[in-house]
Coordinates of C-alpha atoms in Angstrom, one line a residue:
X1280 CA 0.0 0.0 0.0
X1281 CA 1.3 3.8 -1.3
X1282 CA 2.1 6.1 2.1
X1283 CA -0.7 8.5 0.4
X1284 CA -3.2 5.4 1.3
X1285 CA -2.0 4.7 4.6
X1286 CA -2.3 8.2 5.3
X1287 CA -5.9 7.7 4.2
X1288 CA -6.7 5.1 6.2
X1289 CA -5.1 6.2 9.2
X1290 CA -6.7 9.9 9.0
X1291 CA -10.6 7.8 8.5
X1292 CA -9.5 5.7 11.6
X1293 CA -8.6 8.7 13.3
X1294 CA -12.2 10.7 12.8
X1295 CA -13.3 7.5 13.8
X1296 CA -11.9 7.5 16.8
X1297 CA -10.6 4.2 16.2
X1298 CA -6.9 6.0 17.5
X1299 CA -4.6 3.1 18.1
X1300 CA -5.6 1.8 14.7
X1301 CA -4.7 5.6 13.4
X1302 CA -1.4 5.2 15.3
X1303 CA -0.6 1.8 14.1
X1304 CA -1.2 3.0 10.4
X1305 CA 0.9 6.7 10.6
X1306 CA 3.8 4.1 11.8
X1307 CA 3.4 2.2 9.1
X1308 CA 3.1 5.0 6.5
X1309 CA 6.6 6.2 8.7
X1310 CA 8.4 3.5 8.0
X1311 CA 7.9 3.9 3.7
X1312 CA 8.1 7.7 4.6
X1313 CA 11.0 8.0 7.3
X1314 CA 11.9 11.8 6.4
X1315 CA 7.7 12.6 6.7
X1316 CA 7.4 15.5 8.9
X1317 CA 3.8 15.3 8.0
X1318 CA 3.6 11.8 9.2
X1319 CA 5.5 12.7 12.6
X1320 CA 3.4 15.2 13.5
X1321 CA 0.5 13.3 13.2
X1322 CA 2.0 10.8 15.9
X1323 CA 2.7 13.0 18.1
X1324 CA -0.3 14.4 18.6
X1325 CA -1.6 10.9 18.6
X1326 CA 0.6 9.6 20.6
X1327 CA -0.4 12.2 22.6
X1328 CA -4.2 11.8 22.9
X1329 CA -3.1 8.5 24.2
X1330 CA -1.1 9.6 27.0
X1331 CA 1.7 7.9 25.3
X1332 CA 4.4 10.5 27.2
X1333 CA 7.4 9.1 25.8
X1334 CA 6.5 8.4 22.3
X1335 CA 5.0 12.1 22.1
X1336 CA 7.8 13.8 23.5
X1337 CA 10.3 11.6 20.5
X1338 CA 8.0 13.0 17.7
X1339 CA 8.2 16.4 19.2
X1340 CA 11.5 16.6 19.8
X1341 CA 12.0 15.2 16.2
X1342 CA 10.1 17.9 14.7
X1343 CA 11.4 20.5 16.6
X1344 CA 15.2 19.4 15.5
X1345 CA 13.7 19.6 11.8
X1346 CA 12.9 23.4 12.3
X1347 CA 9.2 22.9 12.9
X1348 CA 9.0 25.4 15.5
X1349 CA 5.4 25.9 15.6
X1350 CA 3.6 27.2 18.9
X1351 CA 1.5 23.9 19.5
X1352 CA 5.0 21.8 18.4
X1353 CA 6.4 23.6 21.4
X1354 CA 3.7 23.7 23.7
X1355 CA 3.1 20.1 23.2
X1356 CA 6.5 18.8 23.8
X1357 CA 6.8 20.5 26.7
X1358 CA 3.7 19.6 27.6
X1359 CA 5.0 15.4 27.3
X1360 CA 7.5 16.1 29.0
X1361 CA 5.5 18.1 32.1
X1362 CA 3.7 14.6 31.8
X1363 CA 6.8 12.5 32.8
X1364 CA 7.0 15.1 35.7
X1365 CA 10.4 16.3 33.6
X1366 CA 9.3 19.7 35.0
X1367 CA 12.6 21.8 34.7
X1368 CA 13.2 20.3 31.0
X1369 CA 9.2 21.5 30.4
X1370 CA 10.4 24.8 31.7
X1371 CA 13.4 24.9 30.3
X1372 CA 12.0 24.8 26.9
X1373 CA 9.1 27.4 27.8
X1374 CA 11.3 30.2 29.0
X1375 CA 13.6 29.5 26.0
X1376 CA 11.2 30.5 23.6
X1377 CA 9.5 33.1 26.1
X1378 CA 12.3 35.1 25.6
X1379 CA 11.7 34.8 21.7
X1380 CA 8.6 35.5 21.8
X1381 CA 7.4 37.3 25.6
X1382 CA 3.2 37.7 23.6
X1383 CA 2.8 33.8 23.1
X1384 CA -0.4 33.4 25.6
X1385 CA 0.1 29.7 24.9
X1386 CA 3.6 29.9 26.2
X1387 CA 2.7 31.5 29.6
X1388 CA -0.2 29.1 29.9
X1389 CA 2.3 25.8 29.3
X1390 CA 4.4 27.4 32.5
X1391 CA 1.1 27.5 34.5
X1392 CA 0.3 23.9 33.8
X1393 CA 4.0 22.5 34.8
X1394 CA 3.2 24.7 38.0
X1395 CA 0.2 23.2 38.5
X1396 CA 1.5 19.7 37.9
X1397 CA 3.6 20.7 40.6
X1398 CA 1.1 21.9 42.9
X1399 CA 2.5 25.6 43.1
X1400 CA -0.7 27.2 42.5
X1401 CA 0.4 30.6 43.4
X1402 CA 3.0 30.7 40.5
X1403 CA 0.3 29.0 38.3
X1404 CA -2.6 31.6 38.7
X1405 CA 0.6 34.3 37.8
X1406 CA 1.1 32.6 34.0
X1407 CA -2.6 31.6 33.7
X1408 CA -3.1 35.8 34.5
X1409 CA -0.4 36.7 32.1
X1410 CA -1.9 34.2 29.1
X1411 CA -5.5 35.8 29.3
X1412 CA -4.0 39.2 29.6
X1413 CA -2.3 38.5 26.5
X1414 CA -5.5 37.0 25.0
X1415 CA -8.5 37.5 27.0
X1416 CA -10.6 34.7 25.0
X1417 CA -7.8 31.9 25.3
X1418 CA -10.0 28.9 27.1
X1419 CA -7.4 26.3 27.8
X1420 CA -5.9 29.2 30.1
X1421 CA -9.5 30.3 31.5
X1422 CA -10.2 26.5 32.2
X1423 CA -6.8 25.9 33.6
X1424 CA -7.1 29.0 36.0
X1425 CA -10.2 28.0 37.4
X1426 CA -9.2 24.4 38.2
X1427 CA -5.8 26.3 40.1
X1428 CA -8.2 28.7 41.8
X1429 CA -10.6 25.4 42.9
X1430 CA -7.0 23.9 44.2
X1431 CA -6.2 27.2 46.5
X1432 CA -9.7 27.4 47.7
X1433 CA -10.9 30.4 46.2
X1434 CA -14.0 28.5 44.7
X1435 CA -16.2 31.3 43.6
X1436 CA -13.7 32.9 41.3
X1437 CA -13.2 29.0 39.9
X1438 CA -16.2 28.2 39.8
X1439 CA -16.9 31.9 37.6
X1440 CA -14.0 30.3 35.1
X1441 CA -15.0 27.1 34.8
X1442 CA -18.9 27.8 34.1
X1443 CA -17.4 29.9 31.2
X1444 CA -15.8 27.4 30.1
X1445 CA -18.2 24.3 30.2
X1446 CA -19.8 24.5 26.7
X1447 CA -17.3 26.5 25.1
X1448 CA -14.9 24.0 23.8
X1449 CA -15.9 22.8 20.5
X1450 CA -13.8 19.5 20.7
X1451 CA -15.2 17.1 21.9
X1452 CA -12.4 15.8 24.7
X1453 CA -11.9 19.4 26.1
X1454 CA -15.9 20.0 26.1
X1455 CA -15.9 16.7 27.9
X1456 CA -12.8 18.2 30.5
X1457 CA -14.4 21.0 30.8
X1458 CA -18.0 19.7 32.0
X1459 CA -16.6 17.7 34.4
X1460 CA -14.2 19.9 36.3
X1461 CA -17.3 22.3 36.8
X1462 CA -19.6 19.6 37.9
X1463 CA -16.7 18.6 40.4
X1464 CA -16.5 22.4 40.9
X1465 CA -20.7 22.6 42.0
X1466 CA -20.3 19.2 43.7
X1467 CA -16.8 20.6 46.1
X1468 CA -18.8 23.6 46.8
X1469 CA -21.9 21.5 48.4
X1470 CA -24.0 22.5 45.4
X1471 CA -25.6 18.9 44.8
X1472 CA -28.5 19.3 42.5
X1473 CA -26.6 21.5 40.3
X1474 CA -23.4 19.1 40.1
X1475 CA -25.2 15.9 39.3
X1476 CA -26.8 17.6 36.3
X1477 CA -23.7 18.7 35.5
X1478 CA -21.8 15.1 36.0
X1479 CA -23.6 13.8 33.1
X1480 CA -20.5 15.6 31.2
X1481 CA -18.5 11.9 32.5
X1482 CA -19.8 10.4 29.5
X1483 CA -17.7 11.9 27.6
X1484 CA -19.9 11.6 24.7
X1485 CA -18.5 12.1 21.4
X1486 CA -14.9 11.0 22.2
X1487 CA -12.6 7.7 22.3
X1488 CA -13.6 7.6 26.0
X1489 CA -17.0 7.4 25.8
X1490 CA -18.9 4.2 27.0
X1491 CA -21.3 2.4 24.3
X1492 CA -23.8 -0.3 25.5
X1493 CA -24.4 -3.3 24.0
X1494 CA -28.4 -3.1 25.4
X1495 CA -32.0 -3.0 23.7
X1496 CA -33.8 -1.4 26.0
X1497 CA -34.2 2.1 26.9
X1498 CA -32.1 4.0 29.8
X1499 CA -33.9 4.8 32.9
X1500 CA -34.7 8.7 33.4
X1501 CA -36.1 10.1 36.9
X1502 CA -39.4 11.2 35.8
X1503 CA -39.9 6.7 35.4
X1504 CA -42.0 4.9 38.1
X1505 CA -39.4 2.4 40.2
X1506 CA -41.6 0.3 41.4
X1507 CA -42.1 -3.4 40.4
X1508 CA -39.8 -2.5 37.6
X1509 CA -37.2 -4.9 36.1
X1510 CA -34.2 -2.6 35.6
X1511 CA -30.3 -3.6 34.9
X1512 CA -28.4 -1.0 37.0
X1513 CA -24.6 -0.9 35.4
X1514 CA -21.5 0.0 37.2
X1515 CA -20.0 3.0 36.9
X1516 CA -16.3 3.5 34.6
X1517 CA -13.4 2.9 37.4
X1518 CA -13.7 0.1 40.0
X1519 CA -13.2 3.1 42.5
X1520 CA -16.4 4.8 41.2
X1521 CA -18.4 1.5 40.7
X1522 CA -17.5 0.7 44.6
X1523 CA -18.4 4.5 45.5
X1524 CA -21.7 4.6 44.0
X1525 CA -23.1 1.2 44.7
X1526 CA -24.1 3.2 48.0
X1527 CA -27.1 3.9 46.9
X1528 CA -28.3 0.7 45.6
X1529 CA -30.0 -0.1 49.2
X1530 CA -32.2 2.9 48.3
X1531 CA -32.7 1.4 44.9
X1532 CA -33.4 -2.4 46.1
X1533 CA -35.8 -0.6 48.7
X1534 CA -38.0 1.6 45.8
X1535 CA -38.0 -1.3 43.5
X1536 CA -39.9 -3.6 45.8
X1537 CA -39.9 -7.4 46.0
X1538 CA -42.7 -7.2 43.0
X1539 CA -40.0 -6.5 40.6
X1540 CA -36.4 -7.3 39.8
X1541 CA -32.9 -5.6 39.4
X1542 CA -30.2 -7.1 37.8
X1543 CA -26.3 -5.7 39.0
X1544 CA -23.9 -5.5 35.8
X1545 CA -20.6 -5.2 37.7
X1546 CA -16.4 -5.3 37.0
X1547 CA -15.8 -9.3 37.3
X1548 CA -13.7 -9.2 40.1
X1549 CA -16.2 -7.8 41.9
X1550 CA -19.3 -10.1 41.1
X1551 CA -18.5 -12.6 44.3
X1552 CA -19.0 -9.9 46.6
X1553 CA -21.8 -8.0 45.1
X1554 CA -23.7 -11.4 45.0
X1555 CA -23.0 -11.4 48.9
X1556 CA -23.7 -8.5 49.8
X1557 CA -27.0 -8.0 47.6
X1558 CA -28.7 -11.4 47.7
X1559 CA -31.8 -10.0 46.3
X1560 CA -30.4 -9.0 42.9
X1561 CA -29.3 -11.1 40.3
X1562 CA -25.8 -10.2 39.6
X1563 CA -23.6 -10.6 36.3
X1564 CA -20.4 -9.4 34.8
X1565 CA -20.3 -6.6 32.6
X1566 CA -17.5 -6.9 29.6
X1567 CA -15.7 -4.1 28.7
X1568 CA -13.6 -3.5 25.3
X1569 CA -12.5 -1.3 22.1
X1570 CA -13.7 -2.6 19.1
X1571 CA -12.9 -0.9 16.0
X1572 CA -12.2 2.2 18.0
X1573 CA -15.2 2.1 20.2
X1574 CA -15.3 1.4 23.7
X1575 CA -17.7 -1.2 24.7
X1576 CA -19.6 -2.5 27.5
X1577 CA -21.7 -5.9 27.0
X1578 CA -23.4 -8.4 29.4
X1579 CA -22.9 -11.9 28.1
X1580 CA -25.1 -13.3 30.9
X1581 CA -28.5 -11.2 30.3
X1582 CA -30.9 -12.6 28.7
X1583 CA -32.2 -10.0 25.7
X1584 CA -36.0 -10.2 27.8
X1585 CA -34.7 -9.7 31.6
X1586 CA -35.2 -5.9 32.1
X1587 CA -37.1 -2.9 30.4
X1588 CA -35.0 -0.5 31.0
X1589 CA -31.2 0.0 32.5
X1590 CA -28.9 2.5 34.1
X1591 CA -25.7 3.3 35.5
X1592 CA -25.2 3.4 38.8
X1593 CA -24.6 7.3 38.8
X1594 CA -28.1 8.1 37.4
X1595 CA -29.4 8.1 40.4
X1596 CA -27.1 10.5 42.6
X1597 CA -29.8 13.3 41.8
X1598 CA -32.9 10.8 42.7
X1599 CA -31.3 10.2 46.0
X1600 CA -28.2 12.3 47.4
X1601 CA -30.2 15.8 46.5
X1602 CA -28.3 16.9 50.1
X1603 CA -25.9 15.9 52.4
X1604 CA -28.7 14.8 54.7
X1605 CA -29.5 12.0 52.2
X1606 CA -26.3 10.1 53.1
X1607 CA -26.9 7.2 55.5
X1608 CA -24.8 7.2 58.8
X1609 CA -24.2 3.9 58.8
X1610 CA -23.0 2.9 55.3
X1611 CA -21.7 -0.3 55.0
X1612 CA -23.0 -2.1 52.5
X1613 CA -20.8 -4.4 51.6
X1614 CA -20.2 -7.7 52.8
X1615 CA -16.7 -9.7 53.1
X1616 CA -16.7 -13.0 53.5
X1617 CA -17.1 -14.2 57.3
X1618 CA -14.2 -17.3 56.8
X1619 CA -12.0 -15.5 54.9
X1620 CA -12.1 -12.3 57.4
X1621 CA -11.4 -15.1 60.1
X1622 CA -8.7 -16.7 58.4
X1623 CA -7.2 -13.5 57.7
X1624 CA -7.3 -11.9 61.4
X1625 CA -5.6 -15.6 62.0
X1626 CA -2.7 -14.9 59.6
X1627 CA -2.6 -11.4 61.3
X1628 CA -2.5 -12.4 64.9
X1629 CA 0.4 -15.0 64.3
X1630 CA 2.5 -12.1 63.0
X1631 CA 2.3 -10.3 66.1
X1632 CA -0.4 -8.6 68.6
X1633 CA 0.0 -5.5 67.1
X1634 CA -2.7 -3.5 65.8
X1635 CA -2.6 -4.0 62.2
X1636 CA -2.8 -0.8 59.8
X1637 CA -3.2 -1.4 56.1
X1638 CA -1.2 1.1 53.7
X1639 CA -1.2 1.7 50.2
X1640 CA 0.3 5.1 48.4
X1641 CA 0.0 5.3 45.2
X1642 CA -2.2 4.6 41.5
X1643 CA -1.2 2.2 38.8
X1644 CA -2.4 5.2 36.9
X1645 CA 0.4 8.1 36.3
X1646 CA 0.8 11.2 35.3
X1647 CA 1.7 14.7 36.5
X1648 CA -1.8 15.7 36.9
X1649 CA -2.8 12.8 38.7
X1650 CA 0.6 12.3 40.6
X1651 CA 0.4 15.3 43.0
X1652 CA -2.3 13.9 44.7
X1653 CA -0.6 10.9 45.7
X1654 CA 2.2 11.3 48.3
X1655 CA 5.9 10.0 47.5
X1656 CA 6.7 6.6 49.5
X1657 CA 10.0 8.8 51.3
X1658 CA 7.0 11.1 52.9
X1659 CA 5.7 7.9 54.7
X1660 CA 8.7 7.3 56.7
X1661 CA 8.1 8.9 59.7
X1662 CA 4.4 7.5 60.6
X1663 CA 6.3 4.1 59.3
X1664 CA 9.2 4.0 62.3
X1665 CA 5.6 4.2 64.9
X1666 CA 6.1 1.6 67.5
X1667 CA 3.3 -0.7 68.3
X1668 CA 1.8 -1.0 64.7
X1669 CA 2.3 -3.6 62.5
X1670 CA 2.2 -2.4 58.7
X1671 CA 0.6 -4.4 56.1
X1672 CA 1.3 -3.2 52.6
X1673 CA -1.9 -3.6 50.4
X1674 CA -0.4 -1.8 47.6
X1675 CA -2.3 -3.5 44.4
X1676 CA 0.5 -3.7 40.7
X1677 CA 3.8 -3.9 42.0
X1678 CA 5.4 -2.8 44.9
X1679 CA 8.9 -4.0 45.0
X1680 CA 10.9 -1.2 44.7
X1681 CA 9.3 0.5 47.7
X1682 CA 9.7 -2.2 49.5
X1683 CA 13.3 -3.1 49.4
X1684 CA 14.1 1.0 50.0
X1685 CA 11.7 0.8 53.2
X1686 CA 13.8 -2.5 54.3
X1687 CA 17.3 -1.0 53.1
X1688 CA 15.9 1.8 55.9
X1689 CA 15.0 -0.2 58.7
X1690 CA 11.3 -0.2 58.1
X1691 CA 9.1 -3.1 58.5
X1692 CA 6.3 -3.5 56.2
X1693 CA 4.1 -7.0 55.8
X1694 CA 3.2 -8.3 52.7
X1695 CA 0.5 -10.7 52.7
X1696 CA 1.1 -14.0 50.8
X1697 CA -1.4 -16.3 49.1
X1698 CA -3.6 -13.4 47.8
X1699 CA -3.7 -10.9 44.8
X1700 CA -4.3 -7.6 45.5
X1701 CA -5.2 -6.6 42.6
X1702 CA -7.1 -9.3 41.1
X1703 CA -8.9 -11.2 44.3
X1704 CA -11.3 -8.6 45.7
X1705 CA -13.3 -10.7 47.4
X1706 CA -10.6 -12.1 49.6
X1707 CA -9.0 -8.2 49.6
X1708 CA -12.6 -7.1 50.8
X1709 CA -12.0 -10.1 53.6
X1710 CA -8.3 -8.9 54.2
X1711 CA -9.1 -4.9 55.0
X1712 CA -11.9 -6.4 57.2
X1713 CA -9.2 -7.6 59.0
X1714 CA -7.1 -4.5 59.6
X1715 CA -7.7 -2.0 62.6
X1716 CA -7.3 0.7 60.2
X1717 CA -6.9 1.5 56.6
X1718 CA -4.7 4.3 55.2
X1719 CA -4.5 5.6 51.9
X1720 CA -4.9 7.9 48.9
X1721 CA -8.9 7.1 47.5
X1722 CA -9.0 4.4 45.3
X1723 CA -10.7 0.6 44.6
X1724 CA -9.2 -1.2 47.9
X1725 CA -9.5 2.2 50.2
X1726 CA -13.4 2.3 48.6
X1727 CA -13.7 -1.4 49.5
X1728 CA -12.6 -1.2 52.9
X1729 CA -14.7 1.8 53.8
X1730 CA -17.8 0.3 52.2
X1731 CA -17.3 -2.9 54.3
X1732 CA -17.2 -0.7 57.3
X1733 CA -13.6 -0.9 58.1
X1734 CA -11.7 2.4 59.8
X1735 CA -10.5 4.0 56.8
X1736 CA -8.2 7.2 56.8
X1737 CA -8.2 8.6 53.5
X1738 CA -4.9 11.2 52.0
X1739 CA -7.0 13.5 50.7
X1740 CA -6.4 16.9 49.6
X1741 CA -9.0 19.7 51.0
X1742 CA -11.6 20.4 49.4
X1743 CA -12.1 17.4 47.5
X1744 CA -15.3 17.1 45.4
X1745 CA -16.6 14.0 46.9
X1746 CA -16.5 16.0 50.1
X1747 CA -19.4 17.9 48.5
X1748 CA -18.6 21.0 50.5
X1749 CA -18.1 19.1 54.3
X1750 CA -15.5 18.8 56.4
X1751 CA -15.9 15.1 56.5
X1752 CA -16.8 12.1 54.0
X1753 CA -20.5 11.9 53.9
X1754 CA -19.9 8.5 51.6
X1755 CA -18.4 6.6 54.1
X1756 CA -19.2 7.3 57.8
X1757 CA -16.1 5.2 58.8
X1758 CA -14.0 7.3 57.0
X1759 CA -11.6 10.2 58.8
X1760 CA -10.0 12.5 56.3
X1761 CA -6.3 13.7 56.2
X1762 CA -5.5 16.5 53.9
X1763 CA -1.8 18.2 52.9
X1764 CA -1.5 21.7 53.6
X1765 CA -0.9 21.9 49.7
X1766 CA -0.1 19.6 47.4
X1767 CA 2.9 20.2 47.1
X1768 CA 2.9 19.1 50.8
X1769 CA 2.0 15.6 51.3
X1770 CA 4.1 14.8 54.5
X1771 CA 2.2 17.5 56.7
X1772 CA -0.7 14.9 56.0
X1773 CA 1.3 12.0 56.7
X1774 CA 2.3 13.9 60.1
X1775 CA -1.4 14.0 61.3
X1776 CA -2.0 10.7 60.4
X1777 CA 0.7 9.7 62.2
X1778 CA -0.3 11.9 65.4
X1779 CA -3.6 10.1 65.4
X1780 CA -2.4 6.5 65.4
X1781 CA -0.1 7.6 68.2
X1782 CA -2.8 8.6 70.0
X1783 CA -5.4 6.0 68.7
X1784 CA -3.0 3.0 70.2
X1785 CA -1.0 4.8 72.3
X1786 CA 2.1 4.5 71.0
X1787 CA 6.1 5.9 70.8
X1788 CA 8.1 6.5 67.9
X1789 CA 10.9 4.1 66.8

């Protein structure tokens, strides 16, 4: 095939969303076409829309050497690199062509987002300032500088940016950005109604992201009669969220009524202990892949005639969380199983008498965006050295390199043996029940401990959206919230946290 056909094919798989197929063919096309600028500059901005950090900042890099030395060229490296949390390369190559060019808004903004990646919102809000100065209707810079005046707390300013920005993008993945930082926005700032109507936005419809189901029958809308219906209910996208929102499915299972029927549709490693916890449902694994470019989510175990109508899980967050009030104080709602919790405290107790506390620290998802609110593993040593506690790392993907540093520095940690933490839920579900307490960033095992009822100290900056406006969780009543004095400040959370298991067991330092 010519490279003019390739480039063909790869640009309809592109507009098709179909992006790793688009990526696939520009490398093919590359490789008749080596000297292509054309063709690299297509990958990188492929590579990336799918967070590909390294491969993006190559092509950039490559163009950039070639004398391409276009605004978005530059932006976009540095941007890749900013990704990689290379922050003094990203800046490096800002301020070098800042001093080119001092009126490139887009060049001022890229130094607020590598502060912001950073968590030095005060130097962020400066460039964002500087960019709209420079060009007043520049919306990646408006959007930005609402999300960095969210962070420092000034939320009616951000919240002014953001509602600006929420329909103004006219791609589809910023529009989708957009709709969601300002329903997070509503949601941090205790306005409920408001922010669920503006969730919807996580569909992300339109883009690569966006969730198609493989279902006949119509989705459920609020002005529908519950009762004696036969309704599929879907988890949410991220086995954090579909733990999170499950919360209100005692509401659901309550409205329905024993007259009708609800079928769960739920991540696979989560089915054994959804079908424990919620023996009046009939639950089944939802399957979830790209095909042809298009994210889908089918249910190989429903029968075409089961339900008349479906959901996800979030649909109903405006039905029944209108107010804070409308969270249950006791929330546990799932259920571990009673052997395996047993046979877990066993394993526990033969390690020592301790109390047993439950850590984990970071995402298998990275990024500089997403990094800062996850603290480094060094931060942790200090709480770790507590004597009186016995550790047990439940740190899901791999942990090795954390710890053989917290063992080169005379801190014991336990890892459990005979389970995955990643993969085996239902035995991790059993496993948390067995701790005294649980601390960690939010994510799936912190979610699953808390909704088993386990003591669960979240890392969690202030603020946070799923605060909805309180000073406490009102998702979790066993939860106790820690937050850093900045994000760029993670150990002043750690230093609480350690503080209160001193006092909660009485203990001493190492």
């Amino acid at each position: 095939m010519s490279v003019d056909a390739l480039i063909a094919r790869a640009a309809e798989a592109e507009a098709n969303l179909d992006l790793v197929k688009a990526l696939d063919t520009y490398e093919d096309a590359l490789k008749l076409a080596p000297e292509s600028l054309e063709i690299a500059g297509r990958l990188a901005v492929l590579a990336f829309r799918l967070n590909m950090w390294p491969m993006a900042e190559k092509f950039y890099a490559h163009l950039i050497t070639h004398g391409i030395h276009e605004m978005a060229i530059i932006t976009g490296y540095a941007a890749a690199l900013r990704e990689q949390s290379k922050y003094d390369e990203a800046v490096d190559v800002l301020k070098t062509v800042l001093n080119q060019r001092p009126e490139e808004a887009s060049l001022w903004e890229g130094l607020g987002n590598v502060m912001a990646a950073q968590g030095d919102t005060d130097n962020a809000l400066t460039f964002f300032n500087e960019a709209l100065r420079l060009e007043p209707d520049n919306l990646h810079a408006r959007f930005n500088r609402g999300c960095a005046l969210i962070d420092r707390g000034n939320e009616t300013a951000g919240l002014e940016d953001l509602a600006a920005c929420a329909n103004a993008f006219d791609d589809p993945d910023n529009l989708a950005s957009a709709q969601i930082a300002y329903a997070q926005a509503l949601l941090a700032s205790g306005q409920l109604e408001a922010g669920w109507r503006a969730y919807e936005g996580r569909e992300r419809y339109g883009t690569a992201r966006q969730v198609h189901y493989s279902l006949w029958s119509r989705r459920w809308r609020e002005d529908q009669n519950l009762a004696n219906s036969k309704l599929l209910v879907i988890g949410e996208q991220g086995l954090g969220d579909e733990v999170l929102f499950a919360s209100i499915l005692p509401d659901l299972i309550r409205d329905i009524g024993p007259e009708g029927a609800l079928w769960l549709a739920v991540e696979p490693r989560l089915k054994a202990l959804f079908e424990r916890s919620f023996p009046e449902t009939r639950v089944i694994a939802h399957r979830t892949q790209t095909i042809d470019g298009i994210l889908q989510r089918s249910f190989p175990e429903l029968e075409n005639s089961a339900t008349d109508g479906w959901a996800v899980t979030g649909d109903f967050l405006p039905l029944y969380r209108r107010q804070v009030s409308d969270f249950p104080t006791e929330n546990a709602f799932l259920k571990p199983d009673p052997a395996r919790v047993t046979y877990w405290r066993e394993q526990m107790a033969a390690i020592s008498d301790k109390p047993k506390v439950g850590i984990l620290w970071k995402s298998l998802k990275s990024g500089a965006q997403r990094d800062r609110y996850f603290p480094a593993f060094e931060d942790w040593t200090d709480l770790l050295r507590l004597d009186g506690i016995t550790f047990v790392n439940l740190q899901y993907g791999d942990s090795d390199a954390e710890m053989t540093w917290a063992a080169e520095n005379d801190l014991k940690i336990h890892t459990p043996v005979g389970i995955d933490l990643k993969d085996d839920l239902d035995d991790l579900a059993a496993l948390c029940s067995a701790m005294d307490i649980i601390l960690s960033p939010s994510n799936a095992t912190s979610n699953i401990a808390a909704a088993c009822g386990v003591p669960t100290w979240f890392l969690s900056p202030a603020r946070g959206w799923l605060q909805l406006g309180q000073d406490h969780y009102p998702w979790y009543p066993s939860v106790r919230l820690f937050a850093p004095s900045s994000l760029m400040n993670w150990k002043s959370a750690l230093d609480r946290a350690r503080d209160a298991l001193t006092d909660t067991f009485h203990l001493q330092e190492r």
